Amino acid sequence: MRIAAVLLAALVGAVPAWAENRAVIIGNADYRSAPDLAGSDTMALAKALREAGFTTQQGVDLEARPLRRLLEALARADADPGARIVALNGRFLHDADETWFMGTDADAPGPAVAGAQGVPLSLVMRLMAGGEPGSVLILGTDAQQMPHRPGLENGIGALRPPAGVSVVTGPPEAGARALAGLLGGATLAQATAGRALALLPEDAGNLRPMPSRNTADALADDRDAWAEAAVADGAPAYRDYLARYPQGIYAADARERLAQIGRAPGVRYADRAAWSQAVAADTAAAYATYLKEFPVGRHAGAARKRLAELRPAPPARPASQPSPAVAAEQALSLGPAGRAAIQRQLSRLGRQPGPADGVFGPRTRLAIAAWQRANGLTATGHLTGPQVRMLAAQAEGSATDTAAQDRAFWQQSGAAGEAEGLRAYLDRYPQGIHAEAARRQLAKAGAGRDTPQGDEATWRWARRQGSAAAYETYLERFPAGTHAPAARDRLATLRAGIEAARREEAGLGLAPSTRRLIEERLRIAGMQPGPADGEFTEETRAALRRYQAARNLRVTGYVTRQTVSGLLADVLR
């Protein structure tokens, strides 16, 4: 995948031979002595800049010292400087001559110490000067007040950007959408139009910091941007997509989804206004009022946290004596990994305990009780030490039996390499041990397209397969078929889920040693991932899909938190 290649190049520090585009993205939201700032997703912005070819540094909630260190990336020598983009979201203070971007440790500074608790924007702009085709400084903040001493004022003061540096100021969300537009190839004027943003100097609107892309790259970027918007499924994400691709492949879909989301106009602004009032009052009643109006609002978590701090703690209740069954399980000291392993074992035995999240909720308790009844034990819903060992042994035997049945059926059906037998194997084991080999052989023999005849037969086949490729095959053959709308919906869901899993794996930052451990565990489980070399090849991805299918996990071929928790827990078991 093109994005994966770009990210891999960024991770290993590959430097292009042409001019180096540099970016710095900082989001300061959690200030020690000032109201929190709601704003754009710093990590998502940094990712988008990396994918656009920028050497990017990013930071979140930085104090003054690490803030200065991060901005030093702009000062590195560069014989042929490319474009420069810096986005700073947070609190600003200014006097008549200077504006400072403040670190999160700022504590009511005066003019004499503002430079020690923040970074002067005049310095930032000097470091950005000289970029080609230009440099853009995006400053995001809101109207809430930061404590300071006489001689300073809140907000961004008068700025005098040097030649070649343009400055965009406004709300963080609007700045993020403008940045998305710039990365999509828009000019500054196009990216900032209608977004409550100010632009300095006023004649900078023709600047286009991104070079033109060829058609293939542009289409790939369009699809990648839509995948990210669909996964986020929020109004800002769809607006970002439309800012970058107003005539894009999925522009009509984005506008339709925005219309659905936006049927309650003004909610976001009402949320922000109510939150500002609550912060200004800073009383338990004010935060309770905010939560009553916006129980799932953007600031609901912060409101509950502050409400808990302001309200007196309830008197402690006398501890009740646990039942013998509960006490026996508590004595086992099962950690989250151990509980998740038990949930996966119950799933293998068909007991449906819910997701393997390490939390024994009602579904897990019912599954434990059902397993206990099936084995002639008292159905308490709580496990003893011997029962934990019995459950593990049964689950391991079940996994071994499933693998043996898979291999035996392969010998009966697909091992001979005939198309009919290969299809029979895939119908029964779409994620089986030999599924990838079967698909390769079918494709090589030209039989991969030989799916069942007729709309209904092909639809039943696609549902049994349950893969994106199967639904794509159905839609290729029957684009206006009876089940075409359902196939498109299922295909979109699968693609969005796989994209979300890919991003989740990237966010885990798996070290090579962890990757090798995962591959080794897949090998022990009989999933045939190839060599344990820390490289996740297509062979490894296929093994991951088989493992996820066998363990009742979401089948994506990527290492989600659930998957890595299960694999590592199995290793330690």
Coordinates of C-alpha atoms in Angstrom, one line a residue:
M1 CA 0.0 0.0 0.0
R2 CA 1.2 3.5 -0.9
I3 CA 0.6 5.0 2.5
A4 CA 2.3 2.2 4.3
A5 CA 5.4 2.7 2.1
V6 CA 5.5 6.4 2.9
L7 CA 5.1 5.8 6.6
L8 CA 7.8 3.1 6.5
A9 CA 10.1 5.5 4.7
A10 CA 9.4 8.1 7.4
L11 CA 10.1 5.6 10.2
V12 CA 13.5 4.6 8.9
G13 CA 14.5 8.2 8.3
A14 CA 14.7 8.1 4.5
V15 CA 15.5 11.6 3.2
P16 CA 14.6 12.5 -0.4
A17 CA 17.2 13.8 -2.7
W18 CA 15.2 16.9 -3.6
A19 CA 14.3 19.9 -1.4
E20 CA 13.2 18.9 2.0
N21 CA 9.7 20.0 3.1
R22 CA 9.5 20.4 6.9
A23 CA 6.6 20.7 9.3
V24 CA 6.1 21.1 13.0
I25 CA 2.7 20.4 14.6
I26 CA 2.1 21.2 18.3
G27 CA -1.2 20.9 20.1
N28 CA -1.2 22.4 23.6
A29 CA -4.7 21.7 25.2
D30 CA -4.1 20.7 28.8
Y31 CA -2.7 23.9 30.5
R32 CA -1.7 23.8 34.2
S33 CA -3.1 27.2 35.0
A34 CA -5.5 28.0 32.1
P35 CA -8.7 26.5 30.6
D36 CA -8.3 23.5 28.4
L37 CA -8.4 24.1 24.6
A38 CA -10.5 22.0 22.3
G39 CA -8.9 21.7 18.9
S40 CA -7.7 19.6 16.1
D41 CA -6.2 16.2 16.2
T42 CA -2.4 16.8 16.3
M43 CA -1.5 13.2 15.5
A44 CA -3.8 13.1 12.5
L45 CA -2.4 16.3 11.2
A46 CA 1.2 15.1 11.6
K47 CA 0.3 11.8 9.8
A48 CA -1.3 13.7 6.9
L49 CA 1.8 15.9 6.6
R50 CA 4.1 12.9 6.6
E51 CA 2.0 11.2 3.9
A52 CA 2.3 14.4 1.9
G53 CA 6.2 14.1 2.0
F54 CA 7.0 16.5 4.9
T55 CA 9.7 15.7 7.4
T56 CA 7.4 16.2 10.4
Q57 CA 7.9 16.8 14.1
Q58 CA 4.9 16.8 16.4
G59 CA 4.1 17.3 20.1
V60 CA 1.1 17.4 22.4
D61 CA 0.8 19.4 25.7
L62 CA 4.5 20.5 25.8
E63 CA 6.0 22.6 28.5
A64 CA 8.3 25.5 27.5
R65 CA 11.6 23.6 27.4
P66 CA 10.5 20.7 25.1
L67 CA 8.5 23.2 23.1
R68 CA 11.7 25.0 22.2
R69 CA 13.6 21.8 21.5
L70 CA 10.9 20.6 19.1
L71 CA 10.9 23.9 17.1
E72 CA 14.7 23.6 16.7
A73 CA 13.8 21.2 13.8
L74 CA 13.3 24.3 11.7
A75 CA 16.8 25.6 12.4
R76 CA 18.7 22.6 10.9
A77 CA 20.8 23.5 8.0
D78 CA 19.2 22.9 4.6
A79 CA 21.0 23.8 1.4
D80 CA 17.9 23.6 -0.7
P81 CA 14.9 24.4 1.6
G82 CA 11.4 23.2 0.6
A83 CA 8.1 24.3 1.9
R84 CA 7.7 25.0 5.6
I85 CA 4.4 24.4 7.5
V86 CA 4.0 25.1 11.2
A87 CA 0.7 24.7 13.1
L88 CA 0.6 25.8 16.8
N89 CA -2.6 25.3 18.7
G90 CA -2.8 26.6 22.3
R91 CA -2.7 29.7 24.4
F92 CA -0.9 32.9 23.3
L93 CA 0.0 36.1 25.2
H94 CA 1.3 39.3 23.6
D95 CA 2.4 42.8 24.4
A96 CA 2.8 45.8 21.9
D97 CA 5.7 44.2 20.1
E98 CA 5.8 40.4 20.5
T99 CA 3.4 37.4 20.7
W100 CA 4.5 34.3 22.6
F101 CA 3.1 30.7 22.1
M102 CA 2.9 29.5 25.7
G103 CA 4.0 26.1 27.1
T104 CA 1.5 24.2 29.3
D105 CA 3.6 25.0 32.4
A106 CA 3.0 28.8 32.0
D107 CA 2.1 30.2 35.4
A108 CA 0.7 33.8 35.2
P109 CA 3.7 35.2 33.5
G110 CA 4.6 38.9 33.1
P111 CA 6.5 40.6 30.2
A112 CA 9.9 39.7 31.9
V113 CA 9.3 36.0 32.0
A114 CA 7.0 35.3 29.0
G115 CA 10.0 34.3 26.9
A116 CA 11.0 31.7 29.5
Q117 CA 7.5 30.2 29.6
G118 CA 6.8 30.3 25.9
V119 CA 8.3 30.8 22.4
P120 CA 8.3 34.2 20.6
L121 CA 6.5 34.0 17.2
S122 CA 9.0 36.4 15.7
L123 CA 11.6 33.7 16.2
V124 CA 9.4 31.0 14.7
M125 CA 8.7 33.1 11.6
R126 CA 12.5 33.8 11.2
L127 CA 13.2 30.1 11.3
M128 CA 10.5 29.5 8.7
A129 CA 11.8 32.1 6.2
G130 CA 13.4 31.0 3.0
G131 CA 11.1 28.0 2.3
E132 CA 10.2 27.3 -1.3
P133 CA 7.6 27.8 -2.7
G134 CA 6.7 29.4 0.7
S135 CA 6.1 28.9 4.4
V136 CA 2.7 28.9 6.2
L137 CA 2.3 29.4 10.0
I138 CA -1.1 28.3 11.3
L139 CA -2.1 29.6 14.8
G140 CA -5.1 28.2 16.5
T141 CA -6.7 29.4 19.8
D142 CA -10.0 30.5 21.3
A143 CA -11.4 33.4 23.4
Q144 CA -10.8 31.9 26.8
Q145 CA -8.5 33.7 29.1
M146 CA -5.1 32.7 30.4
P147 CA -3.9 34.2 33.7
H148 CA -1.1 36.8 33.3
R149 CA 0.5 39.8 34.9
P150 CA 0.1 43.5 33.9
G151 CA 1.8 44.3 30.6
L152 CA 0.5 41.3 28.7
E153 CA -2.8 40.5 27.0
N154 CA -4.4 37.2 25.9
G155 CA -4.5 36.2 22.2
I156 CA -2.4 36.9 19.2
G157 CA -1.1 40.4 18.8
A158 CA 0.1 42.3 15.7
L159 CA 2.4 40.1 13.6
R160 CA 4.9 41.2 11.0
P161 CA 5.7 38.1 9.0
P162 CA 9.0 38.2 7.0
A163 CA 8.9 37.9 3.2
G164 CA 7.8 34.4 2.1
V165 CA 6.0 33.6 5.4
S166 CA 2.2 33.6 5.5
V167 CA 0.2 33.5 8.7
V168 CA -3.3 32.0 9.2
T169 CA -5.1 32.6 12.6
G170 CA -8.4 31.4 13.9
P171 CA -10.1 28.4 15.7
P172 CA -8.0 25.2 15.8
E173 CA -10.7 23.2 13.9
A174 CA -10.8 25.7 11.1
G175 CA -7.0 25.8 10.9
A176 CA -7.0 22.0 10.6
R177 CA -9.4 22.1 7.7
A178 CA -7.3 24.8 6.0
L179 CA -4.2 22.7 6.4
A180 CA -6.1 19.7 4.8
G181 CA -7.0 22.0 1.9
L182 CA -3.4 23.0 1.4
L183 CA -2.2 19.4 1.4
G184 CA -4.8 18.7 -1.2
G185 CA -3.2 21.3 -3.5
A186 CA -5.4 24.3 -2.7
T187 CA -4.0 27.9 -2.6
L188 CA -4.1 29.8 0.7
A189 CA -7.1 31.8 -0.5
Q190 CA -9.0 28.6 -1.4
A191 CA -8.0 26.8 1.8
T192 CA -9.1 29.7 4.1
A193 CA -12.2 30.8 2.3
G194 CA -15.3 30.8 4.5
R195 CA -13.6 29.4 7.6
A196 CA -13.5 32.3 10.1
L197 CA -9.7 32.6 9.5
A198 CA -7.5 35.6 9.1
L199 CA -4.6 35.7 6.6
L200 CA -1.4 37.7 6.7
P201 CA -0.2 39.3 4.5
E202 CA -3.5 39.8 2.6
D203 CA -1.8 39.3 -0.8
A204 CA -0.6 35.8 0.1
G205 CA -3.7 34.1 -1.2
N206 CA -2.0 32.8 -4.4
L207 CA 0.5 30.7 -2.4
R208 CA 0.3 27.0 -3.1
P209 CA 2.8 25.2 -0.8
M210 CA 2.2 21.8 -2.3
P211 CA 3.5 20.8 -5.8
S212 CA 1.2 19.4 -8.4
R213 CA 0.6 15.6 -8.2
N214 CA 0.1 13.2 -11.1
T215 CA -3.3 11.8 -11.7
A216 CA -2.6 8.3 -10.2
D217 CA -1.3 9.9 -7.0
A218 CA -4.2 12.3 -6.8
L219 CA -6.8 9.4 -7.1
A220 CA -5.0 7.4 -4.5
D221 CA -4.9 10.4 -2.1
D222 CA -8.6 10.9 -2.7
R223 CA -9.4 7.3 -1.8
D224 CA -7.1 7.4 1.3
A225 CA -8.7 10.6 2.5
W226 CA -12.2 9.2 2.1
A227 CA -11.2 6.0 4.0
E228 CA -10.0 8.2 6.9
A229 CA -13.2 10.3 6.9
A230 CA -15.4 7.2 6.8
V231 CA -13.6 5.7 9.8
A232 CA -13.9 8.9 11.8
D233 CA -17.5 9.4 10.7
G234 CA -17.8 12.9 12.1
A235 CA -18.6 16.3 10.6
P236 CA -15.0 17.7 10.9
A237 CA -13.7 14.6 9.0
Y238 CA -16.1 15.0 6.1
R239 CA -15.5 18.7 5.9
D240 CA -11.8 18.0 5.8
Y241 CA -12.3 15.6 2.9
L242 CA -14.5 18.1 1.0
A243 CA -11.9 20.9 1.6
R244 CA -9.3 18.8 0.0
Y245 CA -11.4 17.2 -2.7
P246 CA -14.5 19.4 -3.5
Q247 CA -14.9 17.5 -6.7
G248 CA -13.5 14.2 -5.4
I249 CA -14.7 10.7 -6.1
Y250 CA -16.7 10.6 -2.9
A251 CA -17.7 14.3 -2.7
A252 CA -21.4 13.5 -3.1
D253 CA -21.3 10.9 -0.4
A254 CA -19.5 13.2 1.9
R255 CA -22.1 16.0 1.4
E256 CA -24.9 13.5 2.0
R257 CA -23.4 12.3 5.2
L258 CA -22.7 15.9 6.4
A259 CA -26.4 16.7 5.8
Q260 CA -27.4 13.7 7.9
I261 CA -25.0 14.8 10.7
G262 CA -25.9 18.4 10.5
R263 CA -29.6 18.2 10.9
A264 CA -29.2 19.8 14.4
P265 CA -27.5 23.1 13.4
G266 CA -25.7 25.0 16.0
V267 CA -25.2 22.1 18.4
R268 CA -21.4 22.3 18.3
Y269 CA -21.4 26.0 19.0
A270 CA -23.9 25.6 21.8
D271 CA -21.7 22.9 23.3
R272 CA -18.7 25.3 23.2
A273 CA -20.7 28.2 24.6
A274 CA -22.1 26.1 27.5
W275 CA -18.6 24.7 28.3
S276 CA -17.2 28.3 28.4
Q277 CA -19.9 29.3 30.9
A278 CA -19.2 26.2 33.0
V279 CA -15.4 26.9 33.1
A280 CA -16.0 30.6 33.9
A281 CA -18.3 29.7 36.9
D282 CA -16.1 26.7 37.9
T283 CA -18.8 25.3 40.3
A284 CA -20.2 21.9 40.7
A285 CA -23.7 23.2 39.6
A286 CA -22.3 24.7 36.5
Y287 CA -20.5 21.5 35.4
A288 CA -23.6 19.5 36.2
T289 CA -25.7 21.8 34.1
Y290 CA -23.3 21.4 31.2
L291 CA -23.5 17.6 31.4
K292 CA -27.3 17.7 31.6
E293 CA -27.3 19.6 28.3
F294 CA -24.4 17.7 26.6
P295 CA -24.0 14.3 28.2
V296 CA -21.8 13.2 25.3
G297 CA -20.4 16.6 24.4
R298 CA -16.9 17.4 23.4
H299 CA -16.0 18.4 26.9
A300 CA -18.0 15.8 28.8
G301 CA -15.0 14.0 30.1
A302 CA -13.3 17.1 31.4
A303 CA -16.6 18.2 33.0
R304 CA -17.0 14.9 34.8
K305 CA -13.4 15.1 36.0
R306 CA -13.8 18.6 37.4
L307 CA -17.2 17.8 38.9
A308 CA -15.6 14.9 40.8
E309 CA -13.0 17.2 42.1
L310 CA -15.5 19.8 43.3
R311 CA -18.0 17.4 44.8
P312 CA -17.2 15.9 48.3
A313 CA -16.5 12.2 48.2
P314 CA -19.4 10.0 49.4
P315 CA -18.9 8.3 52.7
A316 CA -17.2 4.9 52.3
R317 CA -19.6 1.9 52.6
P318 CA -18.6 -1.0 54.8
A319 CA -17.1 -3.7 52.7
S320 CA -19.4 -6.7 52.3
Q321 CA -18.0 -10.2 52.6
P322 CA -17.7 -11.8 49.1
S323 CA -19.3 -15.2 48.5
P324 CA -17.0 -18.2 48.5
A325 CA -17.1 -18.4 44.7
V326 CA -16.2 -14.8 44.3
A327 CA -13.4 -15.1 46.9
A328 CA -12.0 -18.1 45.2
E329 CA -11.7 -16.3 41.8
Q330 CA -10.3 -13.2 43.5
A331 CA -7.6 -15.3 45.1
L332 CA -6.4 -16.3 41.6
S333 CA -5.4 -12.6 40.9
L334 CA -6.3 -12.8 37.3
G335 CA -4.9 -9.7 35.5
P336 CA -6.5 -8.2 32.3
A337 CA -4.4 -10.5 30.1
G338 CA -5.4 -13.6 32.0
R339 CA -9.1 -12.7 31.9
A340 CA -8.9 -11.9 28.1
A341 CA -7.3 -15.4 27.6
I342 CA -10.2 -17.0 29.4
Q343 CA -12.7 -15.1 27.2
R344 CA -10.9 -16.3 24.1
Q345 CA -10.9 -19.9 25.4
L346 CA -14.7 -19.7 26.0
S347 CA -15.1 -18.4 22.5
R348 CA -13.2 -21.3 21.1
L349 CA -15.6 -23.6 22.9
G350 CA -18.7 -21.8 21.5
R351 CA -19.7 -20.1 24.7
Q352 CA -20.0 -16.5 23.4
P353 CA -18.5 -14.4 26.3
G354 CA -18.4 -11.2 24.2
P355 CA -15.2 -9.4 23.2
A356 CA -11.9 -10.5 24.7
D357 CA -11.4 -7.2 26.6
G358 CA -10.2 -8.6 29.9
V359 CA -13.5 -7.5 31.7
F360 CA -15.8 -10.1 33.1
G361 CA -19.1 -8.5 32.4
P362 CA -22.6 -10.2 32.4
R363 CA -22.0 -12.0 29.1
T364 CA -18.8 -13.5 30.3
R365 CA -20.3 -14.6 33.6
L366 CA -23.2 -16.3 31.7
A367 CA -20.7 -18.0 29.4
I368 CA -18.7 -19.3 32.4
A369 CA -21.8 -20.6 34.1
A370 CA -22.9 -22.3 30.8
W371 CA -19.5 -24.0 30.6
Q372 CA -19.6 -25.0 34.2
R373 CA -23.0 -26.7 33.7
A374 CA -21.9 -28.5 30.6
N375 CA -19.0 -30.0 32.6
G376 CA -21.1 -31.0 35.6
L377 CA -19.8 -28.2 37.8
T378 CA -21.8 -25.8 40.1
A379 CA -22.8 -22.9 37.8
T380 CA -21.5 -20.0 39.9
G381 CA -20.2 -17.9 37.0
H382 CA -16.9 -17.6 38.8
L383 CA -13.9 -19.8 38.3
T384 CA -11.6 -21.7 40.6
G385 CA -8.0 -22.6 39.9
P386 CA -8.7 -26.1 38.7
Q387 CA -11.5 -24.9 36.5
V388 CA -9.1 -22.3 34.8
R389 CA -6.7 -25.2 34.0
M390 CA -9.5 -27.4 32.8
L391 CA -10.9 -24.6 30.5
A392 CA -7.4 -24.0 29.0
A393 CA -6.9 -27.7 28.3
Q394 CA -10.3 -28.0 26.6
A395 CA -9.7 -24.8 24.5
E396 CA -6.3 -26.0 23.4
G397 CA -7.7 -29.3 22.4
S398 CA -10.5 -27.6 20.5
A399 CA -8.0 -25.5 18.6
T400 CA -5.9 -28.5 17.7
D401 CA -9.0 -30.4 16.6
T402 CA -10.1 -27.5 14.3
A403 CA -6.6 -27.3 12.7
A404 CA -6.6 -31.1 12.2
Q405 CA -10.1 -31.0 10.6
D406 CA -8.9 -28.1 8.4
R407 CA -5.9 -30.1 7.2
A408 CA -7.9 -33.3 6.7
F409 CA -10.5 -31.5 4.5
W410 CA -7.7 -29.9 2.5
Q411 CA -6.3 -33.3 1.6
Q412 CA -9.8 -34.4 0.6
S413 CA -10.7 -31.3 -1.5
G414 CA -8.1 -28.8 -2.5
A415 CA -4.8 -30.6 -2.2
A416 CA -5.1 -32.0 -5.8
G417 CA -5.3 -28.5 -7.2
E418 CA -8.6 -28.9 -9.0
A419 CA -10.8 -25.8 -9.2
E420 CA -13.9 -27.6 -7.8
G421 CA -12.0 -28.9 -4.8
L422 CA -10.3 -25.6 -4.1
R423 CA -13.7 -23.8 -4.1
A424 CA -15.1 -26.4 -1.8
Y425 CA -12.3 -25.9 0.7
L426 CA -12.7 -22.1 0.6
D427 CA -16.5 -22.4 1.1
R428 CA -15.9 -24.3 4.3
Y429 CA -12.7 -22.6 5.5
P430 CA -12.6 -19.1 4.0
Q431 CA -9.9 -18.1 6.5
G432 CA -8.4 -21.6 6.7
I433 CA -4.7 -22.7 6.9
H434 CA -4.6 -23.3 3.2
A435 CA -7.0 -20.5 2.1
E436 CA -4.4 -18.2 0.6
A437 CA -2.8 -21.1 -1.3
A438 CA -6.2 -22.1 -2.6
R439 CA -7.0 -18.6 -3.8
R440 CA -3.5 -18.3 -5.5
Q441 CA -4.1 -21.6 -7.3
L442 CA -7.6 -20.6 -8.5
A443 CA -6.2 -17.2 -9.8
K444 CA -3.3 -18.9 -11.5
A445 CA -5.6 -21.4 -13.2
G446 CA -8.0 -18.6 -14.3
A447 CA -10.7 -20.1 -12.1
G448 CA -10.7 -17.4 -9.5
R449 CA -13.6 -15.7 -11.3
D450 CA -15.5 -18.9 -11.6
T451 CA -17.9 -18.2 -8.8
P452 CA -21.4 -19.7 -8.6
Q453 CA -23.7 -18.8 -11.5
G454 CA -26.6 -16.4 -11.0
D455 CA -27.3 -13.4 -8.7
E456 CA -28.6 -15.4 -5.7
A457 CA -25.9 -18.1 -5.9
T458 CA -23.1 -15.6 -6.1
W459 CA -24.6 -13.5 -3.3
R460 CA -24.8 -16.6 -1.1
W461 CA -21.2 -17.4 -2.0
A462 CA -20.1 -13.9 -1.2
R463 CA -21.8 -14.0 2.2
R464 CA -20.1 -17.3 3.1
Q465 CA -16.7 -15.9 2.1
G466 CA -17.4 -12.7 4.1
S467 CA -14.4 -10.9 2.5
A468 CA -14.0 -7.6 0.7
A469 CA -12.8 -9.5 -2.4
A470 CA -16.0 -11.7 -2.4
Y471 CA -18.3 -8.7 -2.3
E472 CA -16.2 -7.0 -5.0
T473 CA -16.7 -10.0 -7.2
Y474 CA -20.4 -10.0 -6.7
L475 CA -20.6 -6.3 -7.6
E476 CA -18.4 -6.8 -10.7
R477 CA -20.8 -9.5 -12.0
F478 CA -24.1 -7.9 -10.8
P479 CA -23.6 -4.1 -10.4
A480 CA -27.4 -3.6 -10.4
G481 CA -28.2 -7.0 -8.8
T482 CA -30.8 -7.6 -6.2
H483 CA -28.3 -7.5 -3.4
A484 CA -26.0 -4.8 -4.8
P485 CA -27.0 -2.1 -2.2
A486 CA -26.3 -4.6 0.6
A487 CA -23.0 -5.7 -1.0
R488 CA -21.9 -2.0 -1.2
D489 CA -22.8 -1.4 2.4
R490 CA -21.0 -4.5 3.6
L491 CA -18.0 -3.7 1.4
A492 CA -17.8 -0.1 2.8
T493 CA -18.0 -1.4 6.3
L494 CA -15.3 -4.0 5.7
R495 CA -13.0 -1.5 4.1
A496 CA -13.5 1.0 6.9
G497 CA -12.9 -1.6 9.5
I498 CA -9.7 -2.8 7.8
E499 CA -8.5 0.8 7.5
A500 CA -9.2 1.4 11.1
A501 CA -7.3 -1.7 12.1
R502 CA -4.3 -0.7 9.9
R503 CA -4.2 2.7 11.7
E504 CA -4.5 1.0 15.1
E505 CA -1.6 -1.3 14.3
A506 CA 0.5 1.7 13.2
G507 CA -0.4 3.4 16.5
L508 CA 0.8 0.5 18.6
G509 CA 4.4 1.1 17.5
L510 CA 5.3 -2.6 17.6
A511 CA 9.0 -3.1 18.1
P512 CA 10.8 -5.7 15.9
S513 CA 11.1 -8.0 18.9
T514 CA 7.4 -7.9 19.5
R515 CA 6.7 -8.5 15.8
R516 CA 8.9 -11.6 15.9
L517 CA 7.1 -12.8 19.1
I518 CA 3.8 -12.4 17.3
E519 CA 5.0 -14.4 14.3
E520 CA 6.4 -17.1 16.5
R521 CA 3.1 -17.4 18.3
L522 CA 1.3 -17.6 15.0
R523 CA 3.6 -20.4 14.0
I524 CA 3.0 -22.3 17.2
A525 CA -0.7 -22.0 16.6
G526 CA -0.3 -23.6 13.2
M527 CA -1.2 -20.5 11.2
Q528 CA 1.9 -20.6 8.9
P529 CA 3.1 -16.9 9.0
G530 CA 6.4 -17.5 7.3
P531 CA 9.8 -16.8 8.9
A532 CA 9.8 -15.0 12.3
D533 CA 11.9 -12.1 11.1
G534 CA 9.8 -9.1 12.3
E535 CA 8.6 -8.3 8.8
F536 CA 4.8 -8.5 8.3
T537 CA 4.5 -9.8 4.8
E538 CA 1.3 -10.9 3.0
E539 CA 2.0 -14.4 4.3
T540 CA 2.0 -12.9 7.9
R541 CA -1.2 -11.0 7.1
A542 CA -3.0 -14.2 5.9
A543 CA -1.8 -16.0 9.1
L544 CA -3.2 -13.1 11.2
R545 CA -6.6 -13.4 9.4
R546 CA -6.7 -17.1 10.1
Y547 CA -5.8 -16.5 13.8
Q548 CA -8.5 -13.9 14.2
A549 CA -11.1 -16.1 12.6
A550 CA -10.2 -19.0 14.8
R551 CA -10.3 -16.8 17.9
N552 CA -13.6 -15.1 17.2
L553 CA -11.9 -11.7 16.7
R554 CA -12.5 -9.1 14.1
V555 CA -10.8 -10.5 10.9
T556 CA -8.6 -7.7 9.4
G557 CA -5.1 -9.1 9.0
Y558 CA -3.7 -6.3 11.2
V559 CA -2.6 -6.5 14.8
T560 CA -5.3 -4.6 16.8
R561 CA -5.1 -4.2 20.5
Q562 CA -7.4 -7.2 21.0
T563 CA -5.3 -9.3 18.7
V564 CA -1.9 -8.4 20.2
S565 CA -3.3 -8.9 23.7
G566 CA -4.5 -12.3 22.8
L567 CA -1.3 -13.4 21.1
L568 CA 0.9 -12.1 23.9
A569 CA -1.3 -13.6 26.6
D570 CA -1.2 -16.9 24.8
V571 CA 2.6 -16.7 24.7
L572 CA 2.8 -16.1 28.5
R573 CA 0.2 -18.7 29.3

